[in-house]
Amino acid sequence: MATTVDRESDAPVGKLAAQTAQRIEADVIRQGWPVGQSLGSEVDLRERLGVSRAVLREAVRLVEHHQVARMRRGPNGGLIVCAPNAGPATRAVVIYLEYVGTSITDLLQARLLLEPIAAGLAADRITEDGIGTLRATLDDEHAHWDELGAHSQDPLHPVLGQLSGNPVLHLFIDVLTRLTARYAHTSRRISKAELHTAKDTSHREHRAVVDAVIAGDGARAQTALAAHLESVAAWIEKHRVRRGPRIAGQVVEPELVEGPRAKLAEVVAARIHDDIAARGWQIGMVLGSETDLLARYGISRAVLREAVRLLEYHSVARMRRGPGGGLVVAEPEPQASIDTMALFLEYQGVTADDLRIVRGAIELGGVARVTARHAEGDEQVAERLAKAVRWTTEGPPEDPRKADLFHSELARLAHNPVLSLFLSIITELFRRHAAGHDRPLPGDTAAEEVEHVHQRILDAILQGDTGVAQHRMRRHLDALIPWWH
């Protein structure tokens, strides 16, 4: 059995801490997320996990950042399981998508795939309470008419996501509406008359969607919502000021991180995020030395160092020691955002059907786009997908994601960073759920069968037959669902 010293000689503390955090989180999932229960004291956890105090404390910081558990000191203390909220998950995803230069076209494509589904499900599930919520949302929208921009963050859209009963749709729609609002806020100045007309049109379209949902008419609700989203896209495209691929200024609303349970280090990390974004995310730029940052943010050294660890975890910035050092702007990567979202959705009790609905919409939409791109002469489609098909059997046995490469390549070839990230979140959620319930995924035992299915989907894409490609993809995804239980 490997000792603590053996393990720590194999990898840096940060990597070991991330692995240890995942083991703790898998244990919470395995136990059914028992909020309020202690996972053990620091001494218990060190012994059970076989890690040093430094590694465990770093892992606990990540677990706390994900809102999976919090360390309580003193008598009857220990690592206590807690109930997370969507704040850290939403913020992480919004920041990453803004960094990679997500366009309004990307956002509206994603919204047109997902939101009509939510409206249809809401119509099927509508209750008296739901009717009251929808009408109150419309009334509140009208009451605060003068405070809203033409297309500020519409509360109706996340409400429809909530009423759909699908937590994956709800969370994704919340992210999409926040990002759309950010684009709307970069619009040029418009006259009061034009603004009034835009608000009136939006409110009228919202009412049409609500009326259809209340009537239980899912098809009409879907059609009305799709028409509204097309209207939003046209308005933003007409009025948006072109300032490059990224949006300057505050990245996301303070309430996402400054809630009652937010730690000061998380708030400071969020403010540093915002400063980086406001300066145009200049990779390699030094934001200041530790001394400079302590003075700028008015915090203690301990708080700053914890905030920096969170920034490093999300690959937003890294502390460089020595002469000319300081906090250096880095290039964000998506895995931390994917992990955070997947954990939150696991807590939400996502079902196999929830996943089937959302993953189906994303992947079938991607198949249609990639088939069209191949027909238009995109030579990368055949080359990259053929390689991904072969990787299922040719890839190293220890690679747990090799069967997902075909799906992730399809998403990337569709050239929509939103849908690509959302698909990564779903596949990570699937993996974590399986690990947390001691249900290993088929892996190499089914590699040849999976390769055959992927090849048949690719054959239809290369033949330009969108319908057959989507049919084969749908059947393939349906076959994965039993592994969720």
Coordinates of C-alpha atoms in Angstrom, one line a residue:
M1 CA 0.0 0.0 0.0
A2 CA 1.3 3.5 -0.9
T3 CA 2.3 5.7 2.0
T4 CA 1.7 9.4 2.3
V5 CA 5.3 10.1 1.3
D6 CA 5.1 7.8 -1.7
R7 CA 2.0 9.5 -3.0
E8 CA 3.3 13.0 -2.5
S9 CA 6.5 12.3 -4.3
D10 CA 4.6 11.3 -7.5
A11 CA 2.7 14.6 -8.0
P12 CA 2.6 18.2 -6.9
V13 CA 0.5 19.1 -3.9
G14 CA -2.1 20.9 -6.1
K15 CA -2.7 17.8 -8.3
L16 CA -2.9 15.5 -5.3
A17 CA -5.3 17.9 -3.5
A18 CA -7.6 17.9 -6.6
Q19 CA -7.6 14.1 -6.7
T20 CA -8.2 13.9 -3.0
A21 CA -11.1 16.4 -3.3
Q22 CA -12.7 14.2 -6.0
R23 CA -12.4 11.2 -3.7
I24 CA -14.2 13.1 -0.9
E25 CA -16.9 14.3 -3.3
A26 CA -17.4 10.8 -4.7
D27 CA -17.9 9.6 -1.1
V28 CA -20.6 12.2 -0.5
I29 CA -22.4 11.1 -3.7
R30 CA -22.1 7.4 -2.7
Q31 CA -23.7 8.2 0.7
G32 CA -26.6 10.0 -1.0
W33 CA -25.4 13.6 -0.1
P34 CA -26.3 13.4 3.6
V35 CA -26.5 17.2 4.4
G36 CA -25.4 17.9 8.0
Q37 CA -23.5 14.6 8.5
S38 CA -19.8 14.6 9.4
L39 CA -17.3 12.9 7.1
G40 CA -14.8 12.8 9.9
S41 CA -12.3 14.9 11.6
E42 CA -9.1 16.1 10.0
V43 CA -7.2 13.3 11.6
D44 CA -9.7 10.7 10.5
L45 CA -9.7 12.0 6.9
R46 CA -5.9 12.1 6.7
E47 CA -5.7 8.5 7.9
R48 CA -8.5 7.2 5.7
L49 CA -7.2 9.0 2.5
G50 CA -3.5 8.5 3.2
V51 CA -2.4 12.1 2.6
S52 CA -0.5 14.8 4.5
R53 CA -2.1 17.7 6.4
A54 CA -1.0 20.1 3.6
V55 CA -2.7 18.0 0.9
L56 CA -5.9 17.4 2.9
R57 CA -6.3 21.1 3.8
E58 CA -5.9 22.1 0.1
A59 CA -8.4 19.4 -0.8
V60 CA -10.8 20.7 1.8
R61 CA -10.6 24.2 0.3
L62 CA -11.7 22.8 -3.0
V63 CA -14.5 20.8 -1.5
E64 CA -15.7 24.0 0.3
H65 CA -15.4 26.0 -2.9
H66 CA -17.7 23.4 -4.6
Q67 CA -20.0 23.8 -1.6
V68 CA -20.0 20.0 -1.0
A69 CA -18.8 20.2 2.6
R70 CA -17.3 22.7 5.1
M71 CA -14.7 22.1 7.8
R72 CA -16.1 22.9 11.3
R73 CA -13.6 23.4 14.0
G74 CA -13.9 22.6 17.7
P75 CA -15.8 19.9 19.6
N76 CA -18.1 17.9 17.4
G77 CA -16.4 19.4 14.4
G78 CA -15.2 17.8 11.2
L79 CA -15.9 18.0 7.5
I80 CA -19.7 18.6 7.4
V81 CA -21.7 17.8 4.2
C82 CA -23.7 20.9 3.1
A83 CA -26.3 21.8 0.6
P84 CA -24.8 23.7 -2.4
N85 CA -26.3 26.5 -4.4
A86 CA -25.9 27.4 -8.1
G87 CA -23.7 30.5 -7.5
P88 CA -20.1 29.1 -7.9
A89 CA -21.2 26.8 -10.7
T90 CA -22.9 29.5 -12.7
R91 CA -20.1 32.1 -12.1
A92 CA -17.4 29.6 -13.2
V93 CA -19.2 28.8 -16.5
V94 CA -20.1 32.4 -17.3
I95 CA -16.5 33.5 -16.8
Y96 CA -15.1 30.8 -19.0
L97 CA -17.6 31.3 -21.8
E98 CA -17.0 35.0 -21.8
Y99 CA -13.2 34.5 -21.9
V100 CA -13.4 32.2 -25.0
G101 CA -15.3 34.9 -26.9
T102 CA -18.8 33.3 -27.0
S103 CA -20.9 35.2 -29.5
I104 CA -24.6 36.2 -29.4
T105 CA -25.1 33.7 -32.3
D106 CA -23.6 30.9 -30.1
L107 CA -25.9 31.9 -27.3
L108 CA -29.1 32.1 -29.3
Q109 CA -28.3 28.8 -31.1
A110 CA -28.0 27.1 -27.7
R111 CA -31.1 28.8 -26.3
L112 CA -33.2 27.8 -29.4
L113 CA -32.2 24.2 -28.8
L114 CA -33.0 24.1 -25.1
E115 CA -35.5 26.7 -24.1
P116 CA -38.5 25.6 -26.3
I117 CA -38.0 22.1 -24.7
A118 CA -38.3 23.7 -21.3
A119 CA -41.5 25.6 -22.3
G120 CA -43.0 22.4 -23.6
L121 CA -42.2 20.5 -20.4
A122 CA -43.5 23.4 -18.3
A123 CA -46.8 23.2 -20.2
D124 CA -47.1 19.5 -19.5
R125 CA -46.4 19.9 -15.8
I126 CA -48.1 23.2 -15.0
T127 CA -49.9 23.4 -11.7
E128 CA -51.9 26.1 -9.8
D129 CA -48.7 27.2 -8.0
G130 CA -46.9 27.3 -11.4
I131 CA -49.6 29.5 -12.9
G132 CA -49.3 31.8 -9.9
T133 CA -45.5 32.0 -10.4
L134 CA -45.7 32.8 -14.1
R135 CA -48.3 35.5 -13.6
A136 CA -46.4 37.0 -10.7
T137 CA -43.2 37.1 -12.9
L138 CA -45.1 38.9 -15.7
D139 CA -46.6 41.4 -13.2
D140 CA -43.2 42.0 -11.6
E141 CA -41.7 42.6 -15.1
H142 CA -44.3 45.2 -15.8
A143 CA -44.0 46.8 -12.4
H144 CA -40.2 47.4 -12.9
W145 CA -40.6 48.5 -16.5
D146 CA -38.6 51.7 -16.1
E147 CA -35.7 49.9 -14.3
L148 CA -35.1 47.3 -17.0
G149 CA -33.1 47.5 -20.2
A150 CA -34.7 46.4 -23.5
H151 CA -33.4 42.9 -23.0
S152 CA -32.1 42.7 -19.5
Q153 CA -31.8 39.3 -17.8
D154 CA -35.4 38.2 -18.3
P155 CA -36.6 36.4 -15.2
L156 CA -39.2 34.5 -17.1
H157 CA -36.7 32.3 -18.9
P158 CA -35.1 30.8 -15.8
V159 CA -38.6 30.4 -14.3
L160 CA -39.7 28.3 -17.3
G161 CA -36.5 26.3 -16.8
Q162 CA -37.5 25.7 -13.2
L163 CA -41.1 24.8 -14.1
S164 CA -39.8 22.3 -16.6
G165 CA -38.8 20.1 -13.7
N166 CA -35.5 19.4 -15.3
P167 CA -32.6 20.7 -13.2
V168 CA -30.1 20.5 -16.1
L169 CA -32.3 22.7 -18.3
H170 CA -32.9 25.1 -15.5
L171 CA -29.2 25.6 -14.7
F172 CA -28.1 25.8 -18.4
I173 CA -30.9 28.3 -19.2
D174 CA -29.9 30.5 -16.2
V175 CA -26.3 30.6 -17.6
L176 CA -27.6 31.5 -21.1
T177 CA -29.9 34.3 -20.0
R178 CA -27.1 35.8 -17.8
L179 CA -24.8 35.8 -20.8
T180 CA -27.4 37.2 -23.1
A181 CA -28.1 40.0 -20.7
R182 CA -24.4 40.8 -20.7
Y183 CA -24.5 41.3 -24.5
A184 CA -27.6 43.3 -24.3
H185 CA -25.9 45.7 -21.8
T186 CA -23.2 46.5 -24.3
S187 CA -25.8 47.9 -26.7
R188 CA -25.5 51.4 -28.1
R189 CA -27.6 54.3 -26.7
I190 CA -31.1 54.2 -28.2
S191 CA -34.0 56.6 -28.0
K192 CA -36.7 56.4 -25.3
A193 CA -39.3 55.7 -28.0
E194 CA -37.3 52.8 -29.4
L195 CA -36.6 51.4 -26.0
H196 CA -40.3 51.6 -25.1
T197 CA -41.2 49.7 -28.3
A198 CA -38.7 47.0 -27.5
K199 CA -39.9 46.5 -24.0
D200 CA -43.5 46.4 -25.1
T201 CA -42.7 43.8 -27.8
S202 CA -40.8 41.7 -25.3
H203 CA -43.6 41.8 -22.7
R204 CA -46.2 40.9 -25.3
E205 CA -44.1 38.0 -26.5
H206 CA -43.6 36.8 -22.9
R207 CA -47.3 36.9 -22.3
A208 CA -48.0 34.8 -25.4
V209 CA -45.5 32.1 -24.0
V210 CA -47.1 32.2 -20.5
D211 CA -50.6 31.9 -21.9
A212 CA -49.6 28.8 -23.9
V213 CA -47.9 27.2 -20.9
I214 CA -50.9 27.9 -18.6
A215 CA -53.2 26.4 -21.3
G216 CA -51.1 23.3 -21.3
D217 CA -50.4 23.8 -25.0
G218 CA -46.8 22.7 -25.3
A219 CA -46.5 23.0 -29.1
R220 CA -47.8 26.6 -29.0
A221 CA -45.5 27.4 -26.0
Q222 CA -42.5 26.1 -27.9
T223 CA -43.4 28.0 -31.1
A224 CA -44.0 31.3 -29.2
L225 CA -40.7 31.0 -27.3
A226 CA -38.7 30.3 -30.4
A227 CA -40.2 33.3 -32.1
H228 CA -39.4 35.5 -29.0
L229 CA -35.8 34.3 -29.0
E230 CA -35.4 35.1 -32.7
S231 CA -36.7 38.6 -31.9
V232 CA -34.2 39.0 -29.1
A233 CA -31.4 37.9 -31.4
A234 CA -32.3 40.4 -34.1
W235 CA -32.6 43.3 -31.6
I236 CA -29.2 42.6 -30.0
E237 CA -27.5 42.1 -33.3
K238 CA -28.9 45.4 -34.5
H239 CA -27.9 47.4 -31.4
R240 CA -24.8 45.8 -30.0
V241 CA -21.6 47.8 -30.0
R242 CA -18.7 45.8 -31.5
R243 CA -15.8 45.8 -29.0
G244 CA -14.0 42.6 -29.8
P245 CA -14.9 39.1 -28.7
R246 CA -15.0 39.8 -25.0
I247 CA -17.1 42.0 -22.8
A248 CA -15.3 44.5 -20.5
G249 CA -16.4 45.4 -17.0
Q250 CA -17.8 43.4 -14.2
V251 CA -18.0 39.8 -15.2
V252 CA -21.1 38.7 -13.4
E253 CA -23.5 39.9 -10.7
P254 CA -22.1 40.1 -7.1
E255 CA -25.0 38.2 -5.6
L256 CA -23.6 35.0 -7.2
V257 CA -20.7 35.1 -4.8
E258 CA -21.6 37.5 -2.1
G259 CA -24.4 35.5 -0.6
P260 CA -24.6 34.7 3.2
R261 CA -22.4 31.6 2.9
A262 CA -19.7 33.1 0.6
K263 CA -16.2 33.2 2.2
L264 CA -14.2 36.4 1.9
A265 CA -11.6 34.6 -0.2
E266 CA -14.2 33.7 -2.8
V267 CA -15.4 37.3 -2.9
V268 CA -11.9 38.5 -3.4
A269 CA -11.2 35.9 -6.1
A270 CA -14.4 37.1 -7.9
R271 CA -13.2 40.8 -7.7
I272 CA -9.8 39.8 -9.1
H273 CA -11.7 38.0 -11.9
D274 CA -13.6 41.1 -12.7
D275 CA -10.4 43.3 -12.7
I276 CA -8.8 40.8 -15.2
A277 CA -11.8 40.9 -17.5
A278 CA -12.0 44.7 -17.3
R279 CA -8.4 44.9 -18.6
G280 CA -9.2 42.7 -21.5
W281 CA -7.8 39.5 -20.1
Q282 CA -4.1 40.1 -21.1
I283 CA -2.4 36.7 -20.6
G284 CA 1.0 37.1 -19.0
M285 CA 0.2 40.5 -17.5
V286 CA 1.3 41.0 -13.8
L287 CA -1.6 42.3 -11.7
G288 CA 0.8 43.2 -8.9
S289 CA 2.9 41.7 -6.2
E290 CA 1.5 40.2 -3.0
T291 CA 2.1 43.4 -1.2
D292 CA 0.4 45.5 -3.9
L293 CA -2.7 43.2 -3.9
L294 CA -2.9 43.3 -0.1
A295 CA -3.1 47.0 -0.2
R296 CA -5.4 47.2 -3.2
Y297 CA -8.1 44.8 -1.8
G298 CA -7.6 45.7 1.9
I299 CA -7.3 42.1 3.1
S300 CA -5.1 39.8 5.1
R301 CA -2.3 37.7 3.6
A302 CA -4.2 34.5 4.6
V303 CA -7.3 35.6 2.7
L304 CA -5.3 36.7 -0.4
R305 CA -3.4 33.4 -0.5
E306 CA -6.7 31.4 -0.4
A307 CA -8.2 33.6 -3.1
V308 CA -5.1 33.0 -5.2
R309 CA -5.5 29.2 -4.8
L310 CA -9.0 29.5 -6.1
L311 CA -7.8 31.6 -9.1
E312 CA -5.1 29.0 -9.8
Y313 CA -7.6 26.2 -9.6
H314 CA -9.7 27.8 -12.3
S315 CA -6.5 28.7 -14.3
V316 CA -7.4 32.4 -14.2
A317 CA -4.2 33.6 -12.6
R318 CA -1.0 32.2 -11.1
M319 CA 1.3 33.6 -8.4
R320 CA 4.9 33.8 -9.7
R321 CA 7.6 34.1 -7.1
G322 CA 10.9 35.9 -7.2
P323 CA 12.1 39.1 -8.8
G324 CA 9.5 40.5 -11.3
G325 CA 7.0 38.1 -9.9
G326 CA 3.4 38.6 -8.8
L327 CA 0.0 37.5 -9.7
V328 CA 0.1 36.7 -13.4
V329 CA -3.0 36.5 -15.7
A330 CA -3.4 33.0 -17.1
E331 CA -5.5 31.3 -19.8
P332 CA -8.7 29.8 -18.2
E333 CA -9.5 26.2 -18.9
P334 CA -12.9 24.6 -18.6
Q335 CA -12.3 21.6 -16.3
A336 CA -12.9 23.4 -13.0
S337 CA -16.1 24.8 -14.3
I338 CA -17.2 21.4 -15.6
D339 CA -16.5 19.8 -12.2
T340 CA -18.4 22.5 -10.3
M341 CA -21.5 22.2 -12.5
A342 CA -21.5 18.4 -12.5
L343 CA -21.3 18.3 -8.7
F344 CA -24.2 20.8 -8.3
L345 CA -26.4 18.9 -10.7
E346 CA -25.6 15.6 -8.9
Y347 CA -26.8 17.2 -5.7
Q348 CA -30.0 18.3 -7.5
G349 CA -30.9 14.7 -8.1
V350 CA -30.7 14.7 -11.9
T351 CA -32.5 11.7 -13.4
A352 CA -31.6 9.6 -16.4
D353 CA -34.6 11.2 -18.3
D354 CA -33.3 14.7 -17.4
L355 CA -30.0 13.9 -19.0
R356 CA -31.5 12.1 -22.0
I357 CA -33.6 15.2 -22.9
V358 CA -30.8 17.7 -22.7
R359 CA -28.0 15.6 -24.1
G360 CA -30.3 14.5 -26.9
A361 CA -31.0 18.2 -27.9
I362 CA -27.4 19.2 -27.8
E363 CA -26.0 16.1 -29.7
L364 CA -28.7 16.0 -32.3
G365 CA -28.3 19.7 -32.9
G366 CA -24.6 19.1 -33.2
V367 CA -25.0 16.3 -35.7
A368 CA -27.2 18.5 -37.9
R369 CA -24.6 21.3 -37.9
V370 CA -21.6 19.1 -38.5
T371 CA -23.4 17.3 -41.4
A372 CA -24.1 20.6 -43.0
R373 CA -20.5 21.8 -42.5
H374 CA -19.2 18.6 -44.2
A375 CA -21.6 19.2 -47.1
E376 CA -20.2 22.7 -47.4
G377 CA -16.7 21.3 -47.8
D378 CA -15.2 21.3 -44.3
E379 CA -12.5 18.7 -44.7
Q380 CA -11.8 18.5 -40.9
V381 CA -15.1 16.7 -40.3
A382 CA -14.1 13.4 -41.9
E383 CA -10.5 13.5 -40.6
R384 CA -11.1 14.4 -37.0
L385 CA -14.2 12.2 -36.5
A386 CA -12.5 9.2 -38.1
K387 CA -9.6 9.5 -35.7
A388 CA -12.1 9.9 -32.8
V389 CA -13.9 6.7 -33.9
R390 CA -10.6 4.7 -33.9
W391 CA -9.5 6.1 -30.5
T392 CA -12.3 4.2 -28.8
T393 CA -10.3 1.0 -29.3
E394 CA -6.8 2.4 -30.0
G395 CA -6.6 4.8 -27.1
P396 CA -4.8 3.8 -23.9
P397 CA -6.8 1.6 -21.5
E398 CA -6.3 4.0 -18.6
D399 CA -8.0 6.9 -20.5
P400 CA -11.5 6.9 -19.0
R401 CA -12.7 9.6 -21.5
K402 CA -11.7 7.9 -24.8
A403 CA -15.2 6.7 -25.6
D404 CA -16.4 10.3 -25.2
L405 CA -13.9 11.7 -27.8
F406 CA -16.3 11.1 -30.7
H407 CA -19.0 13.1 -28.9
S408 CA -16.7 15.9 -27.8
E409 CA -15.2 16.2 -31.3
L410 CA -18.7 16.4 -32.8
A411 CA -19.5 19.3 -30.4
R412 CA -16.2 21.1 -31.2
L413 CA -16.8 20.7 -35.0
A414 CA -20.2 22.3 -34.5
H415 CA -18.2 25.5 -33.5
N416 CA -20.4 26.5 -30.6
P417 CA -18.4 26.8 -27.3
V418 CA -21.6 26.9 -25.2
L419 CA -22.9 23.5 -26.4
S420 CA -19.4 22.0 -26.3
L421 CA -19.1 23.0 -22.6
F422 CA -22.6 21.9 -21.7
L423 CA -21.9 18.5 -23.3
S424 CA -18.7 18.2 -21.2
I425 CA -20.6 18.9 -18.1
I426 CA -23.2 16.2 -18.9
T427 CA -20.5 13.6 -19.6
E428 CA -18.6 14.5 -16.4
L429 CA -21.8 14.3 -14.4
F430 CA -22.4 10.8 -15.9
R431 CA -18.8 9.8 -14.9
R432 CA -19.1 11.1 -11.4
H433 CA -22.5 9.5 -10.8
A434 CA -21.1 6.2 -11.9
A435 CA -18.1 6.5 -9.7
G436 CA -20.1 7.7 -6.7
H437 CA -22.5 4.7 -7.0
D438 CA -19.7 2.1 -7.5
R439 CA -21.1 1.4 -11.0
P440 CA -18.2 1.2 -13.4
L441 CA -18.9 2.4 -17.0
P442 CA -18.5 -0.3 -19.7
G443 CA -15.1 1.0 -20.8
D444 CA -12.9 -1.4 -22.8
T445 CA -15.5 -4.2 -22.5
A446 CA -17.8 -2.5 -24.9
A447 CA -15.1 -0.6 -26.9
E448 CA -15.6 -2.5 -30.2
E449 CA -19.4 -2.1 -30.1
V450 CA -19.1 1.6 -29.3
E451 CA -16.6 2.0 -32.2
H452 CA -19.1 0.3 -34.6
V453 CA -21.9 2.6 -33.5
H454 CA -19.8 5.7 -33.8
Q455 CA -18.6 4.6 -37.3
R456 CA -22.3 4.2 -38.4
I457 CA -23.1 7.7 -37.2
L458 CA -20.1 9.0 -39.1
D459 CA -21.0 7.2 -42.3
A460 CA -24.4 8.9 -42.3
I461 CA -22.8 12.3 -41.7
L462 CA -20.4 11.8 -44.6
Q463 CA -23.3 10.8 -46.8
G464 CA -25.1 14.0 -45.9
D465 CA -28.0 12.1 -44.4
T466 CA -28.9 14.2 -41.3
G467 CA -32.0 12.2 -40.5
V468 CA -30.2 8.8 -40.3
A469 CA -27.3 10.3 -38.4
Q470 CA -29.6 11.8 -35.8
H471 CA -31.6 8.5 -35.6
R472 CA -28.4 6.5 -35.0
M473 CA -27.2 9.0 -32.4
R474 CA -30.5 9.0 -30.6
R475 CA -30.5 5.2 -30.3
H476 CA -26.9 5.3 -29.1
L477 CA -27.7 7.8 -26.4
D478 CA -30.7 5.8 -25.3
A479 CA -28.5 2.8 -24.9
L480 CA -26.3 4.7 -22.4
I481 CA -29.2 5.6 -20.0
P482 CA -29.4 2.2 -18.1
W483 CA -25.8 3.0 -16.8
W484 CA -27.2 5.9 -14.9
H485 CA -29.3 3.9 -12.5

